[in-house]
Amino acid sequence: MVKASDDQLWQWLSQVADPEIPVISVVDLGIVRGWQWLDHERLEVMITPTYSGCPALQEIADDIRTALEQHGLNAVTISTQLSPAWTTDWMSESGKQKLRDYGIAPPAQKASEQVVENAIDISAMLNLNAPAIACPQCGSSHTRLISQFGSTACKALYRCTGCLEPFDYFKPH
Amino acid sequence: MDSEKFIWLLRNGDNALILSQRLSEWCGKGPALEEDMALTNTALDLLGQATLWLSYAGEHGGAGRDEDQLAFLRDAPQFRNVLLVEQPNHDYADTLMRQFYFDVWHYEWLQALAASNDQRVASIAAKSVSEVRYHLRRSTDLLVRLGDGSVESHRCMQSAADQWWSYTGEFFSSDDIDQAMATRGVAPLPETLHAKWIAHLTQSFDAATLTLPPAEAWMHRGGKQGRHSEHLGYLLAEMQFLQRAYPGAQW
């Protein structure tokens, strides 16, 4: 068969949903790093873990393989690439909007902005000047942290003091 | 086979693995749901990091063993973690203080390793450090809140700080393996991180109204060389039970 084009592959992979947050794709999240054709029919897709212990990685690899099989690619291998390390800075704008619509507040700042080279400065380390997290339900910036960790490794739990609803926050990472 | 680097990689993997196992013991028993989730999520990050280190170790002189075999089929003297991480959880202040001491060191260590001339080491460190930054932020925040909290929380945190202090020297002691890794540009000498570690501690303890134990105190040694406290054996007995009872069992 004829090799699929890069545009075609991006489009197919954009249909693969993240198993834990099904409204966004593995492309929106920046998990798919690229691919290479090993010969005229064998394709290697490179993915990167969000968090190093993320239990969804195996499922993501399986989902990608299944999706590509449906388009006639039967010799797909998935390999894991660690470097450069995944960051929420790669999340697409459309991905952020989809998260918001789903009720999850997207990262409110660049992860690179919270890198403190010098951990000795503990007030910077504690990120005391971090921007307020807007409630994805009502938009209020009067929100507070309930739990530094949530239902998955990538999220924290907040509550809106305006509409009183709790919500997930996708942490800058 | 490069046995020096193999052991050095085990040290990194075992620190993460054993602390992850200790933290997992809190699963379902945390003092609050949020704390239970925080400790188990931290454990998950550390477990992922341990996988990265131990799979590299396995490929690099592990005699064909993969990360699972290294985790589940070695006995206590073959583990190379520092003694601090195998110490029992005791009460919650003890768990948090053990974590704080570890996180401050771990963060500086990984930052330094991200500049390693071994590309695989550098990429594992760069991946891990963004997770550990969050651990350190949480530990520092809790240290300040509880140290500068109630009379009782202050007393518990001070007692925990004093209790674990003699286990912190091992982070900064070097042996022939550390020397060899430094010479090859794989890692800095452990003692070079001490000044930054103390500086973070001094600021945090001040903010937390806690008293830093004396720098010249006597320090435990031996975990990095495989001489462990009795606690590690009990931990391994639980962690390795399934593979010992049903060799080769898989998911």
Short mmCIF file of C-alpha atoms in Angstrom, two decimals:
data_model
loop_
_atom_site.label_atom_id
_atom_site.label_comp_id
_atom_site.label_asym_id
_atom_site.label_seq_id
_atom_site.Cartn_x
_atom_site.Cartn_y
_atom_site.Cartn_z
CA MET A 1 0.00 0.00 0.00
CA VAL A 2 0.96 3.64 -0.39
CA LYS A 3 2.51 5.24 2.66
CA ALA A 4 0.13 7.54 4.50
CA SER A 5 1.16 11.20 4.35
CA ASP A 6 2.23 13.09 7.45
CA ASP A 7 -0.94 15.19 7.31
CA GLN A 8 -2.99 12.04 7.13
CA LEU A 9 -1.17 10.53 10.12
CA TRP A 10 -1.62 13.67 12.22
CA GLN A 11 -5.29 13.60 11.39
CA TRP A 12 -5.68 9.94 12.32
CA LEU A 13 -3.74 10.33 15.56
CA SER A 14 -5.80 13.41 16.47
CA GLN A 15 -8.78 11.06 16.70
CA VAL A 16 -7.13 9.00 19.46
CA ALA A 17 -8.58 10.17 22.77
CA ASP A 18 -6.64 10.31 26.01
CA PRO A 19 -7.98 7.38 28.06
CA GLU A 20 -8.38 9.43 31.23
CA ILE A 21 -9.63 12.68 29.70
CA PRO A 22 -11.53 11.49 26.62
CA VAL A 23 -12.37 14.98 25.32
CA ILE A 24 -8.79 15.67 24.28
CA SER A 25 -6.56 13.70 21.99
CA VAL A 26 -3.08 12.36 22.51
CA VAL A 27 -1.96 14.94 19.93
CA ASP A 28 -3.59 17.85 21.86
CA LEU A 29 -1.72 16.70 24.95
CA GLY A 30 1.61 16.55 23.17
CA ILE A 31 2.09 12.85 23.90
CA VAL A 32 2.76 11.94 20.25
CA ARG A 33 6.27 13.18 19.46
CA GLY A 34 6.60 11.98 15.88
CA TRP A 35 7.16 8.88 13.79
CA GLN A 36 9.47 7.28 11.29
CA TRP A 37 8.94 4.80 8.50
CA LEU A 38 11.21 1.81 9.04
CA ASP A 39 10.49 0.62 5.49
CA HIS A 40 7.58 0.98 3.07
CA GLU A 41 5.03 -0.45 5.48
CA ARG A 42 6.45 -0.52 8.99
CA LEU A 43 5.86 2.61 11.04
CA GLU A 44 7.40 3.50 14.40
CA VAL A 45 5.45 6.06 16.45
CA MET A 46 7.25 7.86 19.27
CA ILE A 47 5.28 8.79 22.37
CA THR A 48 6.37 10.39 25.63
CA PRO A 49 4.96 9.79 29.11
CA THR A 50 3.23 12.71 30.83
CA TYR A 51 4.32 11.65 34.31
CA SER A 52 6.91 8.90 34.57
CA GLY A 53 4.53 6.67 36.57
CA CYS A 54 1.48 7.42 34.42
CA PRO A 55 -0.47 4.14 34.30
CA ALA A 56 -2.26 5.22 31.09
CA LEU A 57 0.82 5.03 28.88
CA GLN A 58 0.35 1.37 27.94
CA GLU A 59 -3.28 1.97 27.09
CA ILE A 60 -2.34 4.99 24.97
CA ALA A 61 0.12 2.85 23.02
CA ASP A 62 -2.57 0.19 22.47
CA ASP A 63 -5.13 2.79 21.39
CA ILE A 64 -2.72 4.29 18.86
CA ARG A 65 -1.93 0.88 17.43
CA THR A 66 -5.62 0.01 17.15
CA ALA A 67 -6.49 3.34 15.51
CA LEU A 68 -3.78 2.99 12.90
CA GLU A 69 -4.75 -0.62 12.21
CA GLN A 70 -8.23 0.60 11.34
CA HIS A 71 -6.61 2.71 8.63
CA GLY A 72 -4.76 -0.26 7.24
CA LEU A 73 -1.43 0.16 9.02
CA ASN A 74 -0.73 -3.26 10.43
CA ALA A 75 2.95 -2.99 11.29
CA VAL A 76 3.05 -0.22 13.85
CA THR A 77 5.48 -0.25 16.74
CA ILE A 78 5.29 2.26 19.56
CA SER A 79 8.41 3.44 21.31
CA THR A 80 8.82 5.66 24.32
CA GLN A 81 10.93 8.78 24.11
CA LEU A 82 11.91 10.55 27.34
CA SER A 83 13.75 13.57 26.08
CA PRO A 84 12.77 16.35 25.84
CA ALA A 85 10.62 15.79 28.92
CA TRP A 86 6.89 16.29 28.45
CA THR A 87 5.48 19.61 29.56
CA THR A 88 1.98 21.10 29.58
CA ASP A 89 3.51 23.96 27.57
CA TRP A 90 3.02 21.71 24.53
CA MET A 91 -0.74 21.53 25.04
CA SER A 92 -2.55 23.05 22.07
CA GLU A 93 -4.90 26.03 22.49
CA SER A 94 -7.76 23.95 21.17
CA GLY A 95 -6.84 21.28 23.73
CA LYS A 96 -7.05 23.86 26.53
CA GLN A 97 -10.46 25.04 25.34
CA LYS A 98 -11.71 21.45 25.19
CA LEU A 99 -10.53 20.90 28.77
CA ARG A 100 -12.35 24.03 29.93
CA ASP A 101 -15.56 22.95 28.17
CA TYR A 102 -15.24 19.57 29.90
CA GLY A 103 -14.99 21.22 33.33
CA ILE A 104 -11.23 21.00 33.86
CA ALA A 105 -9.29 24.24 34.29
CA PRO A 106 -6.29 24.20 31.94
CA PRO A 107 -2.81 25.18 33.19
CA ALA A 108 -2.88 28.87 34.14
CA GLN A 109 0.80 29.46 33.55
CA LYS A 110 3.71 28.10 31.60
CA ALA A 111 5.56 25.33 33.38
CA SER A 112 8.77 27.06 32.34
CA GLU A 113 7.68 30.08 34.40
CA GLN A 114 7.68 28.04 37.56
CA VAL A 115 11.09 26.56 37.15
CA VAL A 116 13.10 27.88 40.04
CA GLU A 117 16.75 27.38 39.31
CA ASN A 118 17.54 28.17 42.86
CA ALA A 119 15.48 26.13 45.30
CA ILE A 120 17.05 28.16 48.10
CA ASP A 121 14.55 30.93 47.41
CA ILE A 122 11.68 29.16 49.10
CA SER A 123 9.04 31.82 48.41
CA ALA A 124 9.70 31.42 44.69
CA MET A 125 9.82 27.67 45.15
CA LEU A 126 6.42 27.71 46.79
CA ASN A 127 5.08 29.61 43.75
CA LEU A 128 3.35 32.16 45.98
CA ASN A 129 2.73 34.54 43.10
CA ALA A 130 1.03 31.99 40.91
CA PRO A 131 -1.97 33.39 39.01
CA ALA A 132 -5.50 32.65 40.26
CA ILE A 133 -7.10 29.60 38.67
CA ALA A 134 -10.36 30.57 36.97
CA CYS A 135 -13.36 28.32 37.62
CA PRO A 136 -14.19 26.46 34.39
CA GLN A 137 -17.92 26.52 35.29
CA CYS A 138 -18.59 30.18 36.11
CA GLY A 139 -15.31 31.89 35.29
CA SER A 140 -14.82 33.32 38.80
CA SER A 141 -11.23 33.77 39.93
CA HIS A 142 -12.27 33.26 43.56
CA THR A 143 -11.14 29.69 43.85
CA ARG A 144 -9.09 27.74 46.33
CA LEU A 145 -6.94 24.65 46.35
CA ILE A 146 -8.52 21.67 48.09
CA SER A 147 -5.99 18.99 47.25
CA GLN A 148 -2.60 19.12 45.53
CA PHE A 149 -3.41 15.83 43.82
CA GLY A 150 -6.63 14.70 42.19
CA SER A 151 -8.10 11.83 40.23
CA THR A 152 -4.99 11.49 38.05
CA ALA A 153 -1.32 12.40 38.48
CA CYS A 154 -1.70 15.45 36.21
CA LYS A 155 -4.51 17.15 38.14
CA ALA A 156 -5.15 19.01 41.40
CA LEU A 157 -8.53 19.61 43.02
CA TYR A 158 -9.98 23.12 43.48
CA ARG A 159 -13.23 24.61 44.67
CA CYS A 160 -14.86 27.77 43.37
CA THR A 161 -15.98 30.05 46.20
CA GLY A 162 -18.29 31.84 43.72
CA CYS A 163 -20.46 29.01 42.44
CA LEU A 164 -19.29 26.55 45.14
CA GLU A 165 -18.57 23.83 42.59
CA PRO A 166 -15.41 21.73 42.93
CA PHE A 167 -13.33 21.29 39.78
CA ASP A 168 -10.16 19.64 38.50
CA TYR A 169 -7.14 21.73 37.59
CA PHE A 170 -4.63 20.47 35.05
CA LYS A 171 -1.33 21.39 36.73
CA PRO A 172 1.39 23.23 34.84
CA HIS A 173 4.18 20.67 34.54
CA MET B 1 30.21 -5.34 32.22
CA ASP B 2 30.51 -1.99 33.89
CA SER B 3 29.88 -2.85 37.50
CA GLU B 4 30.55 0.63 38.90
CA LYS B 5 27.92 2.27 36.76
CA PHE B 6 25.50 -0.61 37.35
CA ILE B 7 25.72 -0.09 41.11
CA TRP B 8 25.45 3.67 40.71
CA LEU B 9 22.27 3.23 38.65
CA LEU B 10 20.90 0.84 41.28
CA ARG B 11 21.44 3.50 43.95
CA ASN B 12 19.28 5.93 42.02
CA GLY B 13 16.61 3.36 41.25
CA ASP B 14 16.54 1.87 44.74
CA ASN B 15 16.14 5.24 46.47
CA ALA B 16 13.05 5.90 44.38
CA LEU B 17 11.71 2.34 44.64
CA ILE B 18 12.07 1.89 48.40
CA LEU B 19 10.66 5.31 49.28
CA SER B 20 7.79 4.65 46.89
CA GLN B 21 7.04 1.39 48.71
CA ARG B 22 7.15 3.12 52.11
CA LEU B 23 4.77 5.85 50.96
CA SER B 24 2.43 3.26 49.47
CA GLU B 25 1.99 1.82 52.97
CA TRP B 26 -0.12 4.91 53.72
CA CYS B 27 -2.61 4.00 50.98
CA GLY B 28 -6.05 3.97 52.55
CA LYS B 29 -4.66 5.04 55.93
CA GLY B 30 -3.76 8.71 55.38
CA PRO B 31 -4.89 11.18 58.07
CA ALA B 32 -7.10 12.89 55.46
CA LEU B 33 -8.20 11.88 51.98
CA GLU B 34 -6.15 14.67 50.39
CA GLU B 35 -3.00 13.52 52.18
CA ASP B 36 -3.64 9.91 51.28
CA MET B 37 -3.85 10.92 47.61
CA ALA B 38 -0.78 13.12 47.83
CA LEU B 39 1.44 10.41 49.30
CA THR B 40 0.25 7.74 46.91
CA ASN B 41 0.66 10.05 43.90
CA THR B 42 4.17 10.88 45.06
CA ALA B 43 4.76 7.13 45.41
CA LEU B 44 3.55 6.64 41.84
CA ASP B 45 5.94 9.28 40.50
CA LEU B 46 8.81 7.64 42.36
CA LEU B 47 7.82 4.21 41.10
CA GLY B 48 7.88 5.50 37.52
CA GLN B 49 11.31 7.00 38.12
CA ALA B 50 12.55 3.74 39.65
CA THR B 51 11.41 1.92 36.51
CA LEU B 52 13.46 4.26 34.34
CA TRP B 53 16.60 3.88 36.45
CA LEU B 54 16.34 0.13 36.96
CA SER B 55 15.64 -0.64 33.32
CA TYR B 56 18.78 1.29 32.41
CA ALA B 57 20.69 -0.57 35.15
CA GLY B 58 19.40 -3.87 33.78
CA GLU B 59 20.68 -3.02 30.30
CA HIS B 60 23.94 -1.77 31.70
CA GLY B 61 25.51 -4.68 33.48
CA GLY B 62 22.38 -6.23 34.94
CA ALA B 63 23.18 -9.65 33.45
CA GLY B 64 19.99 -9.75 31.44
CA ARG B 65 17.71 -8.77 34.32
CA ASP B 66 14.92 -6.31 33.59
CA GLU B 67 13.56 -3.70 36.02
CA ASP B 68 11.01 -6.08 37.50
CA GLN B 69 13.56 -8.79 38.19
CA LEU B 70 15.87 -6.21 39.77
CA ALA B 71 13.05 -4.95 41.98
CA PHE B 72 11.57 -8.26 43.02
CA LEU B 73 14.39 -10.79 42.96
CA ARG B 74 17.24 -9.13 44.83
CA ASP B 75 17.78 -9.59 48.53
CA ALA B 76 18.49 -6.80 51.03
CA PRO B 77 22.32 -6.71 50.72
CA GLN B 78 21.98 -6.14 46.97
CA PHE B 79 19.89 -3.00 47.47
CA ARG B 80 21.84 0.26 47.32
CA ASN B 81 19.38 2.84 48.63
CA VAL B 82 20.29 5.25 51.40
CA LEU B 83 19.18 4.19 54.89
CA LEU B 84 16.75 7.11 55.28
CA VAL B 85 14.26 5.87 52.69
CA GLU B 86 13.84 2.43 54.27
CA GLN B 87 13.06 3.81 57.72
CA PRO B 88 9.51 3.01 58.91
CA ASN B 89 6.75 5.60 58.49
CA HIS B 90 6.04 6.00 62.23
CA ASP B 91 3.64 8.92 62.64
CA TYR B 92 2.65 11.45 60.01
CA ALA B 93 5.19 14.07 61.08
CA ASP B 94 7.95 11.46 60.71
CA THR B 95 6.74 10.55 57.24
CA LEU B 96 6.58 14.20 56.15
CA MET B 97 9.98 15.08 57.56
CA ARG B 98 11.65 12.05 55.97
CA GLN B 99 10.07 13.20 52.70
CA PHE B 100 11.20 16.79 53.14
CA TYR B 101 14.83 15.84 53.77
CA PHE B 102 14.71 13.51 50.77
CA ASP B 103 12.95 15.94 48.42
CA VAL B 104 15.41 18.78 49.04
CA TRP B 105 18.33 16.48 48.26
CA HIS B 106 16.56 14.70 45.38
CA TYR B 107 15.71 17.97 43.65
CA GLU B 108 19.29 19.25 43.76
CA TRP B 109 20.67 15.85 42.74
CA LEU B 110 18.41 15.54 39.71
CA GLN B 111 19.05 19.14 38.65
CA ALA B 112 22.75 18.31 38.64
CA LEU B 113 22.26 15.00 36.82
CA ALA B 114 20.29 16.72 34.06
CA ALA B 115 23.71 18.04 32.97
CA SER B 116 25.29 14.56 32.92
CA ASN B 117 27.38 13.66 29.89
CA ASP B 118 25.52 10.34 29.83
CA GLN B 119 22.48 11.20 27.67
CA ARG B 120 20.27 8.53 29.17
CA VAL B 121 21.03 9.67 32.73
CA ALA B 122 20.40 13.29 31.72
CA SER B 123 17.04 12.47 30.16
CA ILE B 124 15.85 10.40 33.15
CA ALA B 125 16.90 13.22 35.49
CA ALA B 126 15.23 15.94 33.40
CA LYS B 127 12.04 13.88 33.27
CA SER B 128 12.06 13.25 37.02
CA VAL B 129 12.98 16.73 38.18
CA SER B 130 9.72 18.28 37.00
CA GLU B 131 7.86 15.77 39.19
CA VAL B 132 10.17 16.23 42.13
CA ARG B 133 9.80 20.02 41.94
CA TYR B 134 6.14 19.50 42.85
CA HIS B 135 7.07 17.08 45.67
CA LEU B 136 9.53 19.59 47.08
CA ARG B 137 7.03 22.42 46.88
CA ARG B 138 4.51 20.36 48.81
CA SER B 139 7.02 19.18 51.43
CA THR B 140 8.35 22.68 52.02
CA ASP B 141 4.83 24.09 52.27
CA LEU B 142 3.81 21.46 54.82
CA LEU B 143 7.00 21.88 56.82
CA VAL B 144 6.30 25.59 57.20
CA ARG B 145 2.60 25.13 58.00
CA LEU B 146 3.12 22.41 60.59
CA GLY B 147 6.35 23.75 62.07
CA ASP B 148 4.72 27.15 62.50
CA GLY B 149 1.34 25.62 63.34
CA SER B 150 0.02 24.49 66.72
CA VAL B 151 2.16 23.71 69.76
CA GLU B 152 1.61 20.01 69.12
CA SER B 153 2.38 20.11 65.37
CA HIS B 154 5.54 22.11 66.10
CA ARG B 155 6.66 19.59 68.69
CA CYS B 156 6.03 16.65 66.34
CA MET B 157 7.91 18.24 63.45
CA GLN B 158 10.90 19.18 65.61
CA SER B 159 11.03 15.68 67.03
CA ALA B 160 10.91 14.18 63.52
CA ALA B 161 13.59 16.58 62.29
CA ASP B 162 15.90 15.50 65.11
CA GLN B 163 15.06 11.83 64.70
CA TRP B 164 15.99 11.56 61.01
CA TRP B 165 18.90 13.97 61.06
CA SER B 166 21.58 11.31 61.48
CA TYR B 167 20.36 9.63 58.28
CA THR B 168 20.96 12.69 56.09
CA GLY B 169 24.76 12.50 56.01
CA GLU B 170 24.64 9.57 53.64
CA PHE B 171 23.34 11.77 50.82
CA PHE B 172 26.66 13.61 50.81
CA SER B 173 29.18 10.87 51.50
CA SER B 174 31.11 9.53 48.55
CA ASP B 175 32.95 6.29 47.91
CA ASP B 176 34.97 4.83 45.00
CA ILE B 177 31.88 4.49 42.83
CA ASP B 178 30.93 8.15 43.28
CA GLN B 179 34.50 9.14 42.52
CA ALA B 180 34.50 7.07 39.35
CA MET B 181 31.20 8.56 38.16
CA ALA B 182 32.48 12.07 38.86
CA THR B 183 35.69 11.42 36.95
CA ARG B 184 33.70 10.19 33.97
CA GLY B 185 31.37 13.21 34.05
CA VAL B 186 28.28 11.11 34.77
CA ALA B 187 27.45 12.77 38.10
CA PRO B 188 28.83 15.38 40.46
CA LEU B 189 30.45 14.28 43.72
CA PRO B 190 27.67 13.98 46.32
CA GLU B 191 29.33 16.39 48.77
CA THR B 192 29.17 19.25 46.26
CA LEU B 193 25.39 19.47 46.80
CA HIS B 194 25.62 19.94 50.56
CA ALA B 195 25.77 23.74 50.60
CA LYS B 196 22.57 24.13 48.54
CA TRP B 197 20.81 21.50 50.63
CA ILE B 198 21.68 23.26 53.88
CA ALA B 199 20.66 26.63 52.42
CA HIS B 200 17.19 25.36 51.52
CA LEU B 201 16.86 23.74 54.95
CA THR B 202 17.98 26.86 56.79
CA GLN B 203 15.40 29.06 55.04
CA SER B 204 12.61 26.53 55.45
CA PHE B 205 13.38 25.83 59.12
CA ASP B 206 13.47 29.58 59.83
CA ALA B 207 10.08 30.06 58.18
CA ALA B 208 8.79 27.03 60.08
CA THR B 209 10.21 28.25 63.45
CA LEU B 210 12.08 24.95 63.75
CA THR B 211 15.63 24.45 64.95
CA LEU B 212 18.10 22.88 62.54
CA PRO B 213 20.00 19.99 64.18
CA PRO B 214 23.78 20.46 64.48
CA ALA B 215 25.76 20.01 61.26
CA GLU B 216 28.60 18.20 63.02
CA ALA B 217 26.35 15.41 64.38
CA TRP B 218 27.31 11.74 63.93
CA MET B 219 25.85 10.24 60.75
CA HIS B 220 24.76 6.73 59.71
CA ARG B 221 26.44 5.14 56.72
CA GLY B 222 26.14 1.90 54.76
CA GLY B 223 22.95 1.77 52.69
CA LYS B 224 24.74 2.81 49.50
CA GLN B 225 27.14 -0.11 50.04
CA GLY B 226 24.37 -2.63 50.79
CA ARG B 227 24.61 -2.61 54.62
CA HIS B 228 21.02 -1.98 55.66
CA SER B 229 18.95 -1.59 58.78
CA GLU B 230 16.70 -4.53 59.67
CA HIS B 231 13.70 -2.56 58.38
CA LEU B 232 14.57 -3.19 54.74
CA GLY B 233 14.11 -6.95 55.08
CA TYR B 234 10.53 -6.55 56.31
CA LEU B 235 9.77 -4.06 53.56
CA LEU B 236 11.11 -6.44 50.89
CA ALA B 237 9.24 -9.38 52.38
CA GLU B 238 6.00 -7.55 51.66
CA MET B 239 7.02 -5.95 48.36
CA GLN B 240 8.45 -9.13 46.87
CA PHE B 241 5.94 -11.61 48.26
CA LEU B 242 4.07 -12.27 45.04
CA GLN B 243 7.13 -12.95 42.89
CA ARG B 244 8.66 -15.12 45.60
CA ALA B 245 5.50 -17.18 46.10
CA TYR B 246 4.55 -17.38 42.40
CA PRO B 247 7.79 -17.01 40.42
CA GLY B 248 7.28 -15.44 37.02
CA ALA B 249 3.66 -14.39 37.72
CA GLN B 250 2.50 -11.69 35.35
CA TRP B 251 -0.45 -9.32 35.04
#
